[in-house]
Tab-separated table of C-alpha atoms in Angstrom:
chain	number	residue	atom	x	y	z
A	1469	MET	CA	0.000	0.000	0.000
A	1470	ARG	CA	2.836	2.396	0.841
A	1471	ARG	CA	4.286	1.947	-2.629
A	1472	ASN	CA	1.058	3.027	-4.316
A	1473	PHE	CA	-0.577	5.485	-1.913
A	1474	GLU	CA	0.393	8.642	-0.044
A	1475	ILE	CA	0.157	7.022	3.392
A	1476	GLU	CA	2.289	6.518	6.445
A	1477	VAL	CA	1.763	3.256	8.319
A	1478	GLN	CA	1.837	3.431	12.094
A	1479	TRP	CA	2.023	0.063	13.816
A	1480	ARG	CA	0.194	-0.238	17.121
A	1481	ALA	CA	0.772	-2.874	19.765
A	1482	PHE	CA	-2.218	-5.090	20.568
A	1483	PRO	CA	-2.766	-7.321	23.626
A	1484	LEU	CA	-3.079	-10.667	21.860
A	1485	HIS	CA	-3.447	-13.201	24.698
A	1486	PRO	CA	-1.442	-11.107	27.210
A	1487	GLU	CA	-1.961	-13.740	29.906
A	1488	THR	CA	0.210	-16.229	28.006
A	1489	PRO	CA	3.289	-17.256	30.033
A	1490	GLU	CA	6.802	-16.972	28.566
A	1491	GLU	CA	6.943	-20.689	27.747
A	1492	GLY	CA	3.760	-20.296	25.708
A	1493	LEU	CA	0.516	-22.245	25.590
A	1494	PRO	CA	-0.649	-24.940	23.197
A	1495	MET	CA	-2.980	-23.566	20.533
A	1496	LYS	CA	-5.551	-26.197	21.518
A	1497	GLU	CA	-5.616	-24.787	25.053
A	1498	ILE	CA	-6.106	-21.205	23.853
A	1499	TYR	CA	-9.078	-22.165	21.694
A	1500	ALA	CA	-10.538	-24.923	23.903
A	1501	ALA	CA	-13.214	-22.672	25.406
A	1502	ARG	CA	-14.323	-21.485	21.985
A	1503	ILE	CA	-16.561	-23.505	19.748
A	1504	ILE	CA	-14.190	-23.583	16.790
A	1505	ASP	CA	-13.388	-26.370	14.381
A	1506	MET	CA	-9.614	-25.800	14.519
A	1507	PRO	CA	-8.713	-27.854	11.425
A	1508	LYS	CA	-11.272	-25.924	9.350
A	1509	ALA	CA	-10.247	-22.581	10.835
A	1510	MET	CA	-6.576	-23.300	10.139
A	1511	ALA	CA	-7.355	-24.404	6.582
A	1512	ARG	CA	-9.163	-21.091	5.969
A	1513	LEU	CA	-6.298	-19.153	7.508
A	1514	GLU	CA	-3.701	-21.026	5.444
A	1515	LYS	CA	-5.669	-20.395	2.247
A	1516	ALA	CA	-6.021	-16.695	3.055
A	1517	ALA	CA	-2.315	-16.363	3.905
A	1518	GLU	CA	-1.338	-18.127	0.701
A	1519	GLY	CA	-3.590	-15.852	-1.345
A	1520	LEU	CA	-2.019	-12.797	0.263
A	1521	GLY	CA	1.523	-14.109	-0.050
A	1522	LEU	CA	1.986	-14.119	3.725
A	1523	PRO	CA	4.272	-16.649	5.398
A	1524	LEU	CA	2.395	-18.970	7.741
A	1525	GLY	CA	3.825	-22.038	9.425
A	1526	LYS	CA	2.108	-24.782	11.358
A	1527	ARG	CA	2.834	-23.590	14.869
A	1528	LYS	CA	1.507	-25.603	17.772
A	1529	LYS	CA	1.871	-22.955	20.479
A	1530	THR	CA	1.142	-19.300	21.013
A	1531	TYR	CA	3.609	-17.086	22.837
A	1532	ASN	CA	3.482	-13.845	24.761
A	1533	SER	CA	4.334	-10.948	22.461
A	1534	ARG	CA	4.749	-8.205	25.101
A	1535	ARG	CA	8.567	-8.015	24.998
A	1536	ALA	CA	8.555	-8.125	21.199
A	1537	GLN	CA	6.064	-5.247	21.155
A	1538	GLU	CA	8.286	-3.182	23.437
A	1539	LEU	CA	11.261	-3.826	21.158
A	1540	CYS	CA	9.149	-2.910	18.120
A	1541	LYS	CA	8.446	0.470	19.705
A	1542	TRP	CA	12.174	0.942	20.310
A	1543	ALA	CA	13.032	-0.190	16.756
A	1544	GLU	CA	10.701	2.529	15.448
A	1545	THR	CA	12.831	5.142	17.221
A	1546	GLN	CA	15.872	3.670	15.471
A	1547	GLY	CA	14.308	3.902	11.999
A	1548	LYS	CA	13.899	0.126	11.763
A	1549	GLY	CA	10.347	-0.373	13.015
A	1550	GLY	CA	8.991	-1.902	9.814
A	1551	GLU	CA	11.958	-4.230	9.388
A	1552	PHE	CA	11.820	-5.393	12.990
A	1553	HIS	CA	8.057	-5.876	12.867
A	1554	ASP	CA	8.438	-8.012	9.722
A	1555	ALA	CA	11.191	-10.070	11.370
A	1556	VAL	CA	9.031	-10.700	14.456
A	1557	PHE	CA	6.031	-11.585	12.282
A	1558	ARG	CA	8.046	-14.130	10.284
A	1559	ALA	CA	9.678	-15.603	13.403
A	1560	TYR	CA	6.321	-16.052	15.126
A	1561	PHE	CA	3.867	-16.922	12.372
A	1562	ALA	CA	6.119	-18.645	9.842
A	1563	ASP	CA	8.879	-20.170	11.962
A	1564	GLY	CA	6.934	-20.787	15.197
A	1565	LYS	CA	9.649	-19.216	17.359
A	1566	ASN	CA	8.995	-18.179	20.939
A	1567	ILE	CA	9.153	-14.388	20.676
A	1568	ALA	CA	8.890	-14.080	24.467
A	1569	LYS	CA	12.439	-15.449	24.813
A	1570	PRO	CA	15.185	-12.831	25.070
A	1571	GLY	CA	17.547	-14.984	22.971
A	1572	VAL	CA	15.064	-15.131	20.093
A	1573	LEU	CA	14.521	-11.378	20.268
A	1574	LYS	CA	18.275	-10.762	20.387
A	1575	GLY	CA	18.660	-12.774	17.186
A	1576	LEU	CA	15.964	-10.697	15.481
A	1577	VAL	CA	17.590	-7.463	16.660
A	1578	LYS	CA	20.889	-8.608	15.171
A	1579	ALA	CA	19.233	-9.771	11.933
A	1580	VAL	CA	17.837	-6.303	11.193
A	1581	GLY	CA	21.034	-4.505	12.178
A	1582	LEU	CA	19.984	-2.928	15.458
A	1583	PRO	CA	22.439	-2.495	18.372
A	1584	GLU	CA	22.141	-5.589	20.577
A	1585	LYS	CA	23.423	-4.026	23.808
A	1586	GLU	CA	20.932	-1.198	23.508
A	1587	ALA	CA	18.110	-3.694	22.913
A	1588	GLU	CA	19.129	-5.608	26.041
A	1589	GLU	CA	18.922	-2.372	28.059
A	1590	VAL	CA	15.515	-1.544	26.572
A	1591	LEU	CA	14.195	-4.941	27.690
A	1592	LYS	CA	15.901	-4.826	31.085
A	1593	LYS	CA	14.660	-1.315	31.921
A	1594	ARG	CA	11.277	-1.818	30.192
A	1595	THR	CA	11.871	1.548	28.500
A	1596	PHE	CA	8.915	1.217	26.117
A	1597	GLN	CA	6.440	-0.358	28.540
A	1598	GLU	CA	4.337	2.825	28.710
A	1599	ALA	CA	4.246	3.155	24.918
A	1600	VAL	CA	2.856	-0.371	24.608
A	1601	ASP	CA	0.396	0.244	27.457
A	1602	SER	CA	-0.795	3.355	25.624
A	1603	ASP	CA	-1.384	1.366	22.417
A	1604	TRP	CA	-3.268	-1.310	24.341
A	1605	ASP	CA	-5.455	1.367	25.963
A	1606	LEU	CA	-6.169	2.887	22.549
A	1607	ALA	CA	-7.199	-0.517	21.179
A	1608	TYR	CA	-9.672	-0.921	24.055
A	1609	GLN	CA	-11.030	2.612	23.528
A	1610	LEU	CA	-11.564	1.948	19.814
A	1611	GLY	CA	-13.228	-1.403	20.495
A	1612	ILE	CA	-10.585	-3.349	18.585
A	1613	SER	CA	-10.776	-7.017	19.470
A	1614	SER	CA	-8.711	-8.752	16.787
A	1615	VAL	CA	-5.743	-8.305	14.526
A	1616	PRO	CA	-5.019	-7.102	12.023
A	1617	THR	CA	-7.259	-4.054	12.173
A	1618	PHE	CA	-6.599	-1.155	9.824
A	1619	VAL	CA	-7.814	2.188	11.184
A	1620	LEU	CA	-8.066	5.437	9.267
A	1621	ASP	CA	-9.821	8.403	10.834
A	1622	ASP	CA	-12.862	6.899	12.563
A	1623	GLU	CA	-13.296	3.786	10.416
A	1624	ALA	CA	-11.692	0.357	10.491
A	1625	VAL	CA	-11.217	-2.670	8.283
A	1626	VAL	CA	-10.856	-5.819	10.366
A	1627	GLY	CA	-8.979	-8.982	9.449
A	1628	ALA	CA	-6.436	-9.966	6.824
A	1629	GLN	CA	-7.900	-8.498	3.660
A	1630	HIS	CA	-7.064	-8.711	-0.011
A	1631	TYR	CA	-5.201	-5.758	-1.462
A	1632	GLU	CA	-8.290	-4.635	-3.373
A	1633	VAL	CA	-10.319	-4.281	-0.166
A	1634	LEU	CA	-7.683	-2.078	1.443
A	1635	GLU	CA	-7.227	-0.136	-1.793
A	1636	GLN	CA	-10.967	0.620	-1.915
A	1637	PHE	CA	-10.906	1.638	1.756
A	1638	LEU	CA	-8.129	4.158	1.086
A	1639	LEU	CA	-9.803	5.541	-2.027
A	1640	GLU	CA	-13.109	5.971	-0.179
A	1641	LYS	CA	-11.248	7.912	2.522
A	1642	GLY	CA	-9.812	10.264	-0.119
A	1643	ILE	CA	-6.235	9.009	0.016
A	1644	LYS	CA	-4.383	9.822	-3.176
A	1645	ARG	CA	-2.362	7.407	-5.250
A	1646	LYS	CA	1.301	8.187	-5.744
A	1647	GLU	CA	2.189	9.562	-9.133
A	1648	ALA	CA	3.864	7.096	-11.514
A	1649	ARG	CA	7.543	7.827	-11.917
C-alpha cells in the first residue's frame, strides 16, 4: 500500500493473549473454550495467507508478544520499526519461534542490524512499557478485538484483507495514489 498510496503506516501494539506465560501455551488450550473447528479454521487461515503471499507455518503454540512489542516500539525510534516488525512476524507466524524469549529477540535485533546491547537495556529497563500500554489502551477505547485491524480516521477494516479491499478503503477515505515515476 505504501508503494502506491500517499500514506504513512503506524504500527500499534495489541494485547493478543497477554496472559500467556513466557513458555507459551498450546494452541488447543487457547481455543478450547471457543466452539471452533480448529482444522477448518486453520485451513481457511492457510488459504487466506497463501492468497495474500503471507508466510504462515504450522505452529503448535502461542507465545506472549509483550517483549517483542516493546522492542518494536524501540526499533521505530531507530528507523527500523517496519523491518523489525516483519522479522518478528516471520519468526512467530512462519517459523513458530517463541518471541517471548530474550535470545530469540536478540537474534531478530541482530538480523535487522539494530544495536544488541541497547536492545538488552531496553528490555531490562522496560523503557517502552508505557508506549505499549498506551497502544493497548487505545485498542480498548476503539473497540478493537482482533488483529489485524486497519484504522483510518474513525473507520476500520478488520482482518487480513485482499489488497483490493484495502485499496478501496483508502480511495473511499480520499487518500491519493502516488504519481507514476
